[in-house]
Short mmCIF file of C-alpha atoms and ligand atoms in Angstrom, two decimals:
data_model
loop_
_atom_site.label_atom_id
_atom_site.label_comp_id
_atom_site.label_asym_id
_atom_site.label_seq_id
_atom_site.Cartn_x
_atom_site.Cartn_y
_atom_site.Cartn_z
CA MET K 1 -33.47 8.68 -12.61
CA ASN K 2 -33.60 4.90 -12.54
CA TYR K 3 -31.47 2.72 -14.76
CA TYR K 4 -32.18 -0.78 -16.09
CA SER K 5 -29.77 -3.45 -17.17
CA LEU K 6 -29.55 -4.13 -20.89
CA ASN K 7 -29.34 -7.84 -20.05
CA HIS K 8 -32.78 -7.51 -18.40
CA LYS K 9 -31.90 -10.01 -15.66
CA ALA K 10 -31.22 -7.59 -12.82
CA PRO K 11 -33.50 -5.13 -10.99
CA SER K 12 -33.42 -1.52 -12.08
CA THR K 13 -31.51 0.82 -9.83
CA SER K 14 -30.91 4.48 -8.95
CA PHE K 15 -28.22 6.70 -10.49
CA LYS K 16 -26.26 6.40 -7.25
CA GLU K 17 -26.28 2.59 -7.31
CA ALA K 18 -25.52 2.50 -11.05
CA VAL K 19 -22.44 4.67 -10.45
CA ILE K 20 -21.27 2.68 -7.46
CA LYS K 21 -21.81 -0.69 -9.15
CA GLY K 22 -20.62 0.29 -12.63
CA LEU K 23 -22.06 -2.81 -14.24
CA ALA K 24 -25.37 -4.49 -13.36
CA PRO K 25 -25.18 -7.80 -11.46
CA ASP K 26 -26.23 -9.66 -14.65
CA LYS K 27 -23.19 -8.11 -16.42
CA GLY K 28 -25.46 -5.79 -18.41
CA LEU K 29 -24.76 -2.11 -19.07
CA TYR K 30 -27.13 0.30 -17.37
CA PHE K 31 -29.43 2.48 -19.47
CA PRO K 32 -31.74 5.32 -18.31
CA GLU K 33 -35.40 4.33 -17.92
CA LYS K 34 -36.62 7.54 -19.53
CA ILE K 35 -35.15 10.21 -21.81
CA THR K 36 -37.13 13.44 -21.76
CA PRO K 37 -36.29 15.82 -24.62
CA LEU K 38 -35.23 19.28 -23.48
CA PRO K 39 -37.87 21.98 -24.12
CA LYS K 40 -37.76 24.19 -27.21
CA SER K 41 -36.98 27.14 -24.92
CA PHE K 42 -33.66 25.47 -24.05
CA TRP K 43 -32.60 25.13 -27.68
CA ASP K 44 -33.85 28.62 -28.49
CA ALA K 45 -31.66 30.03 -25.71
CA ILE K 46 -28.51 28.16 -26.72
CA ASP K 47 -26.64 31.34 -27.68
CA ASP K 48 -27.32 32.94 -24.33
CA LEU K 49 -26.46 29.98 -22.12
CA SER K 50 -22.88 29.26 -21.03
CA TYR K 51 -21.31 25.82 -21.49
CA THR K 52 -21.86 25.01 -17.83
CA GLU K 53 -25.50 26.10 -17.97
CA LEU K 54 -26.08 23.98 -21.06
CA ALA K 55 -24.33 20.98 -19.50
CA PHE K 56 -26.24 21.35 -16.23
CA GLU K 57 -29.62 21.39 -17.98
CA ALA K 58 -28.69 18.49 -20.25
CA ILE K 59 -27.45 16.12 -17.53
CA LYS K 60 -29.89 17.10 -14.76
CA GLN K 61 -32.59 14.52 -15.50
CA PHE K 62 -30.06 11.67 -15.50
CA VAL K 63 -28.60 12.35 -12.06
CA SER K 64 -31.47 13.74 -10.04
CA PRO K 65 -32.70 13.45 -7.37
CA GLU K 66 -29.62 11.71 -5.96
CA ILE K 67 -27.34 14.63 -6.80
CA PRO K 68 -28.97 17.86 -5.61
CA LYS K 69 -28.98 20.80 -8.02
CA THR K 70 -26.48 22.91 -6.06
CA VAL K 71 -24.02 20.02 -5.91
CA LEU K 72 -24.54 19.27 -9.60
CA LYS K 73 -23.80 22.88 -10.49
CA THR K 74 -20.45 22.69 -8.71
CA ILE K 75 -19.63 19.31 -10.26
CA VAL K 76 -20.35 20.63 -13.76
CA GLU K 77 -18.37 23.83 -13.21
CA GLU K 78 -15.34 21.99 -11.88
CA THR K 79 -15.53 19.37 -14.63
CA LEU K 80 -15.67 21.88 -17.47
CA SER K 81 -12.80 24.15 -16.52
CA PHE K 82 -11.24 24.19 -19.99
CA ASP K 83 -12.23 25.05 -23.54
CA PHE K 84 -13.96 23.09 -26.36
CA PRO K 85 -13.25 25.13 -29.50
CA VAL K 86 -14.49 24.34 -32.99
CA ILE K 87 -11.91 25.02 -35.71
CA LYS K 88 -13.21 25.47 -39.22
CA LEU K 89 -11.10 23.77 -41.91
CA ASN K 90 -13.32 24.67 -44.84
CA ASP K 91 -16.99 25.34 -45.60
CA HIS K 92 -17.87 21.67 -45.17
CA ILE K 93 -15.52 20.40 -42.50
CA SER K 94 -14.77 21.60 -38.97
CA THR K 95 -13.12 19.92 -36.03
CA LEU K 96 -14.20 20.01 -32.41
CA GLU K 97 -11.09 19.99 -30.21
CA LEU K 98 -11.68 17.85 -27.15
CA PHE K 99 -8.12 17.82 -25.90
CA HIS K 100 -7.75 20.90 -23.75
CA GLY K 101 -8.14 19.08 -20.44
CA PRO K 102 -5.44 17.85 -18.07
CA THR K 103 -4.60 14.63 -19.97
CA MET K 104 -5.36 16.02 -23.41
CA ALA K 105 -8.00 13.53 -24.53
CA PHE K 106 -11.78 13.69 -24.53
CA LYS K 107 -11.94 11.29 -21.57
CA ASP K 108 -11.12 14.08 -19.12
CA VAL K 109 -14.70 15.31 -18.93
CA GLY K 110 -16.25 11.94 -18.09
CA ALA K 111 -13.47 11.02 -15.68
CA ARG K 112 -13.69 14.31 -13.79
CA PHE K 113 -17.50 14.19 -13.67
CA MET K 114 -17.54 10.61 -12.41
CA ALA K 115 -14.82 11.22 -9.80
CA ARG K 116 -16.89 14.03 -8.34
CA CYS K 117 -20.14 12.02 -8.34
CA LEU K 118 -18.42 9.12 -6.61
CA GLY K 119 -16.78 11.53 -4.15
CA TYR K 120 -20.20 12.96 -3.32
CA PHE K 121 -21.82 9.55 -2.84
CA ASN K 122 -18.93 8.34 -0.69
CA LYS K 123 -18.48 11.37 1.48
CA ASN K 124 -20.02 9.78 4.58
CA ASN K 125 -18.89 6.27 3.80
CA ASP K 126 -15.82 4.72 5.33
CA GLU K 127 -15.69 1.79 2.91
CA GLU K 128 -12.99 2.08 0.27
CA VAL K 129 -13.96 1.79 -3.39
CA THR K 130 -11.78 0.12 -6.00
CA VAL K 131 -12.19 1.61 -9.45
CA LEU K 132 -11.23 -0.81 -12.22
CA VAL K 133 -10.42 0.59 -15.66
CA ALA K 134 -9.48 -1.07 -18.93
CA THR K 135 -7.73 1.26 -21.32
CA SER K 136 -6.52 1.22 -24.89
CA GLY K 137 -4.67 4.44 -24.16
CA ASP K 138 -6.58 7.48 -23.01
CA THR K 139 -9.19 6.42 -20.44
CA GLY K 140 -6.45 5.19 -18.11
CA GLY K 141 -4.59 8.50 -18.00
CA ALA K 142 -7.78 10.55 -17.62
CA VAL K 143 -9.08 8.37 -14.80
CA ALA K 144 -5.67 8.36 -13.09
CA ASN K 145 -5.61 12.14 -13.21
CA GLY K 146 -9.27 12.56 -12.26
CA PHE K 147 -9.08 10.23 -9.24
CA LEU K 148 -5.54 11.02 -8.05
CA GLY K 149 -5.51 11.49 -4.29
CA VAL K 150 -9.29 11.04 -3.94
CA LYS K 151 -9.80 9.75 -0.40
CA GLY K 152 -11.21 6.23 -0.12
CA VAL K 153 -10.75 5.42 -3.80
CA ASN K 154 -8.14 3.01 -5.21
CA VAL K 155 -7.73 2.94 -8.97
CA VAL K 156 -6.47 -0.11 -10.85
CA ILE K 157 -5.77 0.44 -14.55
CA LEU K 158 -5.35 -2.46 -16.99
CA TYR K 159 -3.63 -1.63 -20.26
CA PRO K 160 -2.35 -3.77 -23.14
CA SER K 161 1.43 -4.05 -22.97
CA GLY K 162 3.22 -2.43 -25.92
CA LYS K 163 -0.05 -1.22 -27.46
CA VAL K 164 -0.37 2.30 -26.06
CA SER K 165 1.76 5.31 -26.99
CA ASP K 166 4.76 6.24 -24.82
CA ILE K 167 3.07 9.35 -23.50
CA GLN K 168 -0.18 7.53 -22.77
CA GLU K 169 1.83 4.94 -20.84
CA MET K 170 3.59 7.63 -18.80
CA GLN K 171 0.25 9.24 -17.99
CA LEU K 172 -1.09 6.06 -16.47
CA THR K 173 1.97 4.51 -14.83
CA THR K 174 3.76 7.40 -13.15
CA LEU K 175 1.33 9.06 -10.77
CA GLY K 176 1.67 6.70 -7.78
CA GLN K 177 -0.44 7.31 -4.65
CA ASN K 178 -3.83 5.60 -5.07
CA ILE K 179 -3.25 4.75 -8.77
CA LYS K 180 -1.89 1.30 -9.78
CA ALA K 181 -1.19 0.14 -13.34
CA LEU K 182 -1.36 -3.45 -14.55
CA GLU K 183 0.38 -4.14 -17.84
CA VAL K 184 -1.55 -6.94 -19.51
CA HIS K 185 0.01 -9.31 -22.04
CA GLY K 186 -2.95 -9.16 -24.39
CA THR K 187 -5.25 -6.73 -26.14
CA PHE K 188 -7.59 -4.03 -24.87
CA ASP K 189 -10.44 -6.52 -25.28
CA ASP K 190 -8.64 -8.91 -22.90
CA CYS K 191 -8.33 -6.06 -20.38
CA GLN K 192 -12.01 -5.19 -20.73
CA ALA K 193 -13.05 -8.85 -20.41
CA MET K 194 -10.98 -9.22 -17.20
CA VAL K 195 -12.65 -6.16 -15.71
CA LYS K 196 -16.11 -7.49 -16.53
CA THR K 197 -15.20 -10.91 -15.07
CA ALA K 198 -14.07 -9.26 -11.84
CA PHE K 199 -17.53 -7.74 -11.38
CA LEU K 200 -19.08 -11.21 -11.43
CA ASP K 201 -16.54 -12.77 -9.09
CA GLU K 202 -18.25 -13.07 -5.72
CA GLU K 203 -15.02 -13.74 -3.89
CA LEU K 204 -13.99 -10.25 -4.99
CA THR K 205 -17.32 -8.48 -4.69
CA ASN K 206 -17.87 -9.93 -1.18
CA ASN K 207 -14.51 -8.51 -0.15
CA MET K 208 -14.43 -5.11 -1.76
CA GLN K 209 -16.59 -2.42 -3.34
CA LEU K 210 -15.73 -2.55 -7.04
CA THR K 211 -16.78 -0.12 -9.73
CA SER K 212 -15.72 0.76 -13.25
CA ALA K 213 -14.59 4.07 -14.72
CA ASN K 214 -14.95 2.94 -18.30
CA SER K 215 -17.85 4.24 -20.33
CA ILE K 216 -19.84 1.25 -19.07
CA ASN K 217 -20.31 3.46 -16.00
CA VAL K 218 -23.15 5.90 -16.69
CA ALA K 219 -21.37 8.74 -14.85
CA ARG K 220 -18.37 8.36 -17.18
CA TRP K 221 -20.44 7.90 -20.30
CA LEU K 222 -23.28 10.44 -20.15
CA PRO K 223 -21.27 13.69 -19.72
CA GLN K 224 -19.78 13.03 -23.14
CA LEU K 225 -23.09 14.22 -24.61
CA PHE K 226 -22.04 17.79 -23.72
CA TYR K 227 -19.54 17.91 -26.59
CA PHE K 228 -22.17 17.69 -29.29
CA ILE K 229 -24.21 20.49 -27.74
CA PHE K 230 -21.08 22.67 -27.43
CA ALA K 231 -20.23 22.15 -31.11
CA TYR K 232 -23.79 22.90 -32.16
CA LYS K 233 -23.75 26.12 -30.12
CA GLN K 234 -20.69 27.26 -32.06
CA LEU K 235 -21.93 26.30 -35.51
CA HIS K 236 -25.70 26.42 -35.75
CA LYS K 237 -26.01 30.00 -36.96
CA GLN K 238 -23.71 29.30 -39.88
CA TYR K 239 -24.70 25.76 -40.86
CA LYS K 240 -27.98 23.91 -41.02
CA ASN K 241 -27.15 20.28 -41.76
CA ILE K 242 -24.67 19.45 -39.05
CA VAL K 243 -23.33 15.90 -38.97
CA PHE K 244 -20.73 14.45 -36.59
CA SER K 245 -17.91 12.13 -37.50
CA VAL K 246 -16.79 10.38 -34.33
CA PRO K 247 -13.55 8.39 -34.24
CA SER K 248 -14.91 5.28 -32.54
CA GLY K 249 -13.52 2.36 -30.56
CA ASN K 250 -15.70 1.39 -27.62
CA PHE K 251 -18.54 3.51 -29.10
CA GLY K 252 -19.24 5.40 -25.87
CA ASN K 253 -18.67 8.81 -27.37
CA ILE K 254 -20.85 8.43 -30.45
CA CYS K 255 -23.54 6.82 -28.32
CA ALA K 256 -23.43 9.86 -26.01
CA GLY K 257 -23.90 12.02 -29.12
CA MET K 258 -27.00 9.99 -29.94
CA MET K 259 -28.26 10.68 -26.42
CA ALA K 260 -27.83 14.41 -27.09
CA GLN K 261 -29.92 13.89 -30.23
CA GLN K 262 -32.57 12.14 -28.13
CA LEU K 263 -32.64 15.27 -25.97
CA GLY K 264 -33.54 17.22 -29.11
CA LEU K 265 -30.17 18.32 -30.49
CA PRO K 266 -30.74 18.87 -34.22
CA VAL K 267 -28.06 16.53 -35.57
CA LYS K 268 -28.65 15.37 -39.11
CA HIS K 269 -26.50 12.24 -39.04
CA PHE K 270 -23.68 10.43 -37.25
CA ILE K 271 -20.63 8.85 -38.80
CA ALA K 272 -18.73 6.17 -36.89
CA SER K 273 -15.19 6.49 -38.20
CA ASN K 274 -13.12 3.40 -37.57
CA ASN K 275 -9.62 2.17 -38.13
CA GLU K 276 -9.33 -1.45 -39.25
CA ASN K 277 -11.17 -2.56 -36.13
CA ASN K 278 -14.45 -2.21 -37.93
CA VAL K 279 -17.14 -4.46 -36.51
CA VAL K 280 -19.78 -1.72 -36.84
CA THR K 281 -18.80 -0.75 -40.38
CA ARG K 282 -19.23 -4.41 -41.35
CA TYR K 283 -22.51 -4.67 -39.43
CA LEU K 284 -24.10 -1.78 -41.32
CA ILE K 285 -23.24 -3.52 -44.59
CA SER K 286 -24.06 -7.12 -43.71
CA LYS K 287 -26.54 -6.83 -40.79
CA LEU K 288 -24.29 -9.34 -39.02
CA TYR K 289 -22.66 -8.24 -35.78
CA GLU K 290 -19.43 -10.20 -35.71
CA PRO K 291 -16.81 -8.97 -33.22
CA LYS K 292 -13.33 -10.25 -33.91
CA PRO K 293 -9.96 -9.89 -32.16
CA SER K 294 -8.58 -6.39 -32.46
CA VAL K 295 -5.62 -5.52 -34.65
CA GLN K 296 -2.96 -2.98 -33.73
CA THR K 297 -3.08 0.38 -35.54
CA ILE K 298 -1.61 3.87 -35.27
CA SER K 299 -4.94 5.11 -33.85
CA ASN K 300 -4.37 2.71 -30.96
CA ALA K 301 -7.07 4.01 -28.61
CA MET K 302 -9.63 2.73 -31.15
CA ASP K 303 -8.18 -0.79 -31.27
CA VAL K 304 -11.31 -2.40 -29.91
CA GLY K 305 -12.71 -5.64 -31.32
CA ALA K 306 -15.88 -5.85 -29.21
CA PRO K 307 -17.21 -2.35 -28.46
CA SER K 308 -19.04 -2.26 -25.11
CA ASN K 309 -21.48 0.47 -26.03
CA PHE K 310 -22.93 -0.92 -29.23
CA ILE K 311 -25.67 -2.52 -27.16
CA ARG K 312 -26.67 0.95 -25.91
CA ILE K 313 -26.88 2.18 -29.50
CA GLN K 314 -29.12 -0.79 -30.34
CA GLU K 315 -31.31 0.17 -27.39
CA ILE K 316 -31.66 3.78 -28.57
CA TYR K 317 -32.86 2.52 -31.95
CA LYS K 318 -34.99 -0.25 -30.37
CA ASN K 319 -32.98 -2.81 -32.31
CA ASN K 320 -34.41 -1.45 -35.55
CA PHE K 321 -31.65 -1.86 -38.13
CA ASP K 322 -33.25 0.47 -40.71
CA ALA K 323 -33.78 3.25 -38.17
CA LEU K 324 -30.16 2.96 -37.09
CA LYS K 325 -28.92 2.95 -40.66
CA ASP K 326 -30.90 6.12 -41.41
CA ASN K 327 -28.99 7.93 -38.68
CA LEU K 328 -25.58 6.27 -38.76
CA SER K 329 -22.98 5.67 -41.44
CA SER K 330 -19.66 4.03 -40.80
CA PHE K 331 -16.34 3.93 -42.62
CA SER K 332 -13.14 2.07 -41.91
CA PHE K 333 -9.64 3.26 -42.85
CA SER K 334 -6.18 1.74 -42.97
CA ASP K 335 -3.10 3.19 -41.28
CA GLU K 336 -1.79 4.24 -44.66
CA GLU K 337 -4.97 6.21 -45.39
CA THR K 338 -4.77 7.72 -41.91
CA ARG K 339 -1.18 8.88 -42.46
CA GLU K 340 -2.15 10.38 -45.84
CA ALA K 341 -5.05 12.20 -44.19
CA MET K 342 -2.78 13.65 -41.47
CA LEU K 343 -0.48 14.97 -44.16
CA GLU K 344 -3.36 16.35 -46.23
CA ILE K 345 -4.83 18.15 -43.21
CA TYR K 346 -1.43 19.63 -42.46
CA ASN K 347 -0.64 20.66 -46.02
CA HIS K 348 -4.08 22.07 -46.88
CA TYR K 349 -5.10 23.61 -43.59
CA LEU K 350 -1.86 23.92 -41.61
CA TYR K 351 -3.63 21.91 -38.92
CA VAL K 352 -1.92 19.11 -37.02
CA ALA K 353 -4.36 16.25 -36.43
CA ASP K 354 -3.69 13.19 -34.32
CA PRO K 355 -4.28 9.76 -35.93
CA HIS K 356 -7.75 9.40 -34.33
CA GLY K 357 -8.88 12.81 -35.51
CA ALA K 358 -7.50 12.00 -38.96
CA VAL K 359 -9.74 8.91 -39.10
CA GLY K 360 -12.63 11.22 -38.20
CA TYR K 361 -11.65 13.60 -41.00
CA LEU K 362 -11.67 10.71 -43.48
CA GLY K 363 -15.15 9.78 -42.22
CA CYS K 364 -16.30 13.33 -43.03
CA LYS K 365 -14.88 13.09 -46.53
CA GLY K 366 -16.54 9.71 -47.10
CA TYR K 367 -19.92 11.04 -46.03
CA LEU K 368 -19.67 14.37 -47.88
CA LYS K 369 -19.16 12.58 -51.21
CA GLU K 370 -22.81 11.51 -51.13
CA ASN K 371 -24.11 14.39 -48.99
CA PRO K 372 -22.42 17.57 -50.20
CA GLU K 373 -24.96 19.84 -48.46
CA ALA K 374 -23.83 18.76 -44.98
CA HIS K 375 -21.39 20.42 -42.63
CA CYS K 376 -19.34 17.69 -41.00
CA VAL K 377 -17.66 18.10 -37.61
CA PHE K 378 -15.00 15.54 -36.81
CA LEU K 379 -14.03 15.15 -33.18
CA GLU K 380 -10.35 15.74 -32.42
CA THR K 381 -10.36 13.31 -29.53
CA ALA K 382 -6.74 13.62 -28.40
CA HIS K 383 -3.87 16.07 -28.72
CA PRO K 384 -1.43 15.15 -31.53
CA THR K 385 1.59 15.14 -29.19
CA LYS K 386 0.14 12.11 -27.39
CA PHE K 387 1.20 10.25 -30.55
CA LEU K 388 4.45 12.09 -31.05
CA ASP K 389 6.33 9.42 -33.05
CA VAL K 390 3.60 9.00 -35.63
CA VAL K 391 2.77 12.69 -35.94
CA GLU K 392 6.35 13.95 -36.29
CA ASP K 393 7.16 11.14 -38.68
CA VAL K 394 4.20 11.99 -40.94
CA ILE K 395 4.41 15.77 -41.05
CA GLU K 396 8.20 15.89 -40.67
CA GLU K 397 7.94 18.75 -38.22
CA LYS K 398 9.01 18.86 -34.56
CA GLN K 399 6.06 19.49 -32.24
CA PRO K 400 6.21 21.67 -29.13
CA LEU K 401 5.06 19.81 -26.04
CA PRO K 402 2.16 21.30 -24.08
CA VAL K 403 2.65 21.64 -20.30
CA GLN K 404 0.22 18.78 -19.64
CA ILE K 405 2.52 16.44 -21.59
CA GLN K 406 5.76 17.91 -20.21
CA SER K 407 4.51 17.26 -16.69
CA VAL K 408 4.70 13.45 -17.12
CA MET K 409 7.89 13.27 -19.19
CA GLY K 410 10.83 11.55 -17.52
CA LYS K 411 8.85 10.24 -14.55
CA GLU K 412 9.45 6.67 -13.43
CA LYS K 413 7.09 4.02 -14.81
CA VAL K 414 5.65 1.67 -12.19
CA SER K 415 3.53 -1.25 -13.40
CA VAL K 416 2.85 -4.90 -12.64
CA GLU K 417 2.77 -7.35 -15.53
CA ILE K 418 -0.08 -9.86 -15.69
CA SER K 419 -1.36 -12.31 -18.30
CA VAL K 420 -4.49 -13.99 -16.95
CA TYR K 421 -7.54 -13.11 -14.85
CA GLU K 422 -6.30 -15.04 -11.79
CA GLU K 423 -3.36 -12.63 -11.55
CA LEU K 424 -5.73 -9.65 -11.54
CA LYS K 425 -7.76 -11.34 -8.82
CA SER K 426 -4.80 -12.01 -6.56
CA PHE K 427 -3.55 -8.45 -7.13
CA LEU K 428 -6.92 -7.10 -6.01
CA LEU K 429 -7.09 -9.41 -3.00
CA SER K 430 -3.53 -8.74 -1.90
C1 PLP U 501 -8.20 9.50 -28.84
C2 PLP U 501 -9.38 8.61 -28.87
N1 PLP U 501 -10.20 8.66 -29.93
C3 PLP U 501 -11.27 7.87 -30.03
C4 PLP U 501 -11.56 6.95 -29.05
C5 PLP U 501 -12.78 6.10 -29.20
O1 PLP U 501 -13.81 6.55 -28.36
P1 PLP U 501 -14.97 5.58 -27.95
O2 PLP U 501 -14.34 4.44 -27.20
O3 PLP U 501 -15.87 6.38 -27.09
O4 PLP U 501 -15.61 5.11 -29.19
C6 PLP U 501 -10.74 6.86 -27.92
C7 PLP U 501 -10.98 5.91 -26.82
O5 PLP U 501 -12.01 5.68 -26.36
C8 PLP U 501 -9.65 7.73 -27.81
O6 PLP U 501 -8.86 7.72 -26.74
N1 LIG U 502 -10.32 4.11 -26.15
C1 LIG U 502 -10.52 3.90 -24.77
C2 LIG U 502 -11.03 2.53 -24.50
C3 LIG U 502 -11.96 2.52 -23.35
O1 LIG U 502 -13.08 3.30 -23.65
P1 LIG U 502 -14.13 3.76 -22.58
O2 LIG U 502 -14.71 5.02 -23.10
O3 LIG U 502 -15.12 2.68 -22.46
O4 LIG U 502 -13.43 3.98 -21.27
C4 LIG U 502 -9.23 4.25 -24.05
O5 LIG U 502 -8.57 5.17 -24.49
O6 LIG U 502 -8.89 3.66 -23.05
#
């Protein structure tokens, strides 16, 4: 599959080059040249196919011919070595738990898939690759875990100082080896802007092979489309009008869901559920896309002022506002509403949701008011214990810590503080 730059000022490139480069030379995100819907026989067989078979068929067109089928099979099997259960809360709302991987957030799938693709492409290459990642909380830990000890790969994670949870910080600052953490005095958007600037800096790119493990990288972004197919497999016999409420920040996950829909997944509608960082909610009301600096919230991983992937969503809908609006609703919620939702979910359903999932739940409720015939699946994008302070404070109940979380507790934090791009550059050159 070839990929073109959404800035349209760079040549199109293969999957391999798109993964290795991360971002196109004109700073545009890569997008597949063609999306071929999966045949009816695939959807008809959904009950008989395993998760790995479904994932293999769904991703095949995007990675071939550069990744041979046998290699892809192994990559998919290794990537998906944990569960993706749907939990029904009531007849209209379910949640898809995406936190059963090693770092307990939905990023594990993309990070593990990308690490293996990069490993395959680099296997006969002596040149080291530096993977740059900006994180508002979860990508950093997942990429650190996914790339730990991978030969020839150095990972540099930029995270906003004081704006990630304690456990998220431990996950990205304590692993050592080939993983380095930079604590940025700024917001996630500052981290993301520094990463994008680095890709355009010839002094850097002439000296080292840089790539990104954020969802701007197609190998990190596209595997997220599996989730929507997995949820559909579990629910389609019971419910007809399935809609997804996706807690959104950088909009990679919801955009991957829209790619699954392009492949033919019968999704009725998407809901982008936001905290107070709500550029897309405002856009759908005003038609004006006006990013603004992010504000800090209790669903910190969604504290994104300028979502990278919105341009991919615009591409899917050919920049047609009405077509997008037909398929996408968006709601924005305050921290107070989020806390109330966490308590409501706990009291009514004895289910402990994390703050991001709770925003997704509120998105379901908002949509169902006008569309009572739908069955809404909100994505539980991270395990509640990643946000221990908030969760225990709201439900007033001590939470047992899963082994994945226990394994990072008490380890020594190692990070380097930086404030401006020049400091990132000298760190990378040193
Ligand atoms: C727990 C959690 N929920 C939601 C999001 C938002 O996902 P996206 O950036 O793909 O919109 C993130 C971060 O990306 C996250 O870590
Ligand atoms: N919420 C993310 C922000 C980065 O998103 P990505 O999908 O583009 O990597 C995080 O947790 O870091």
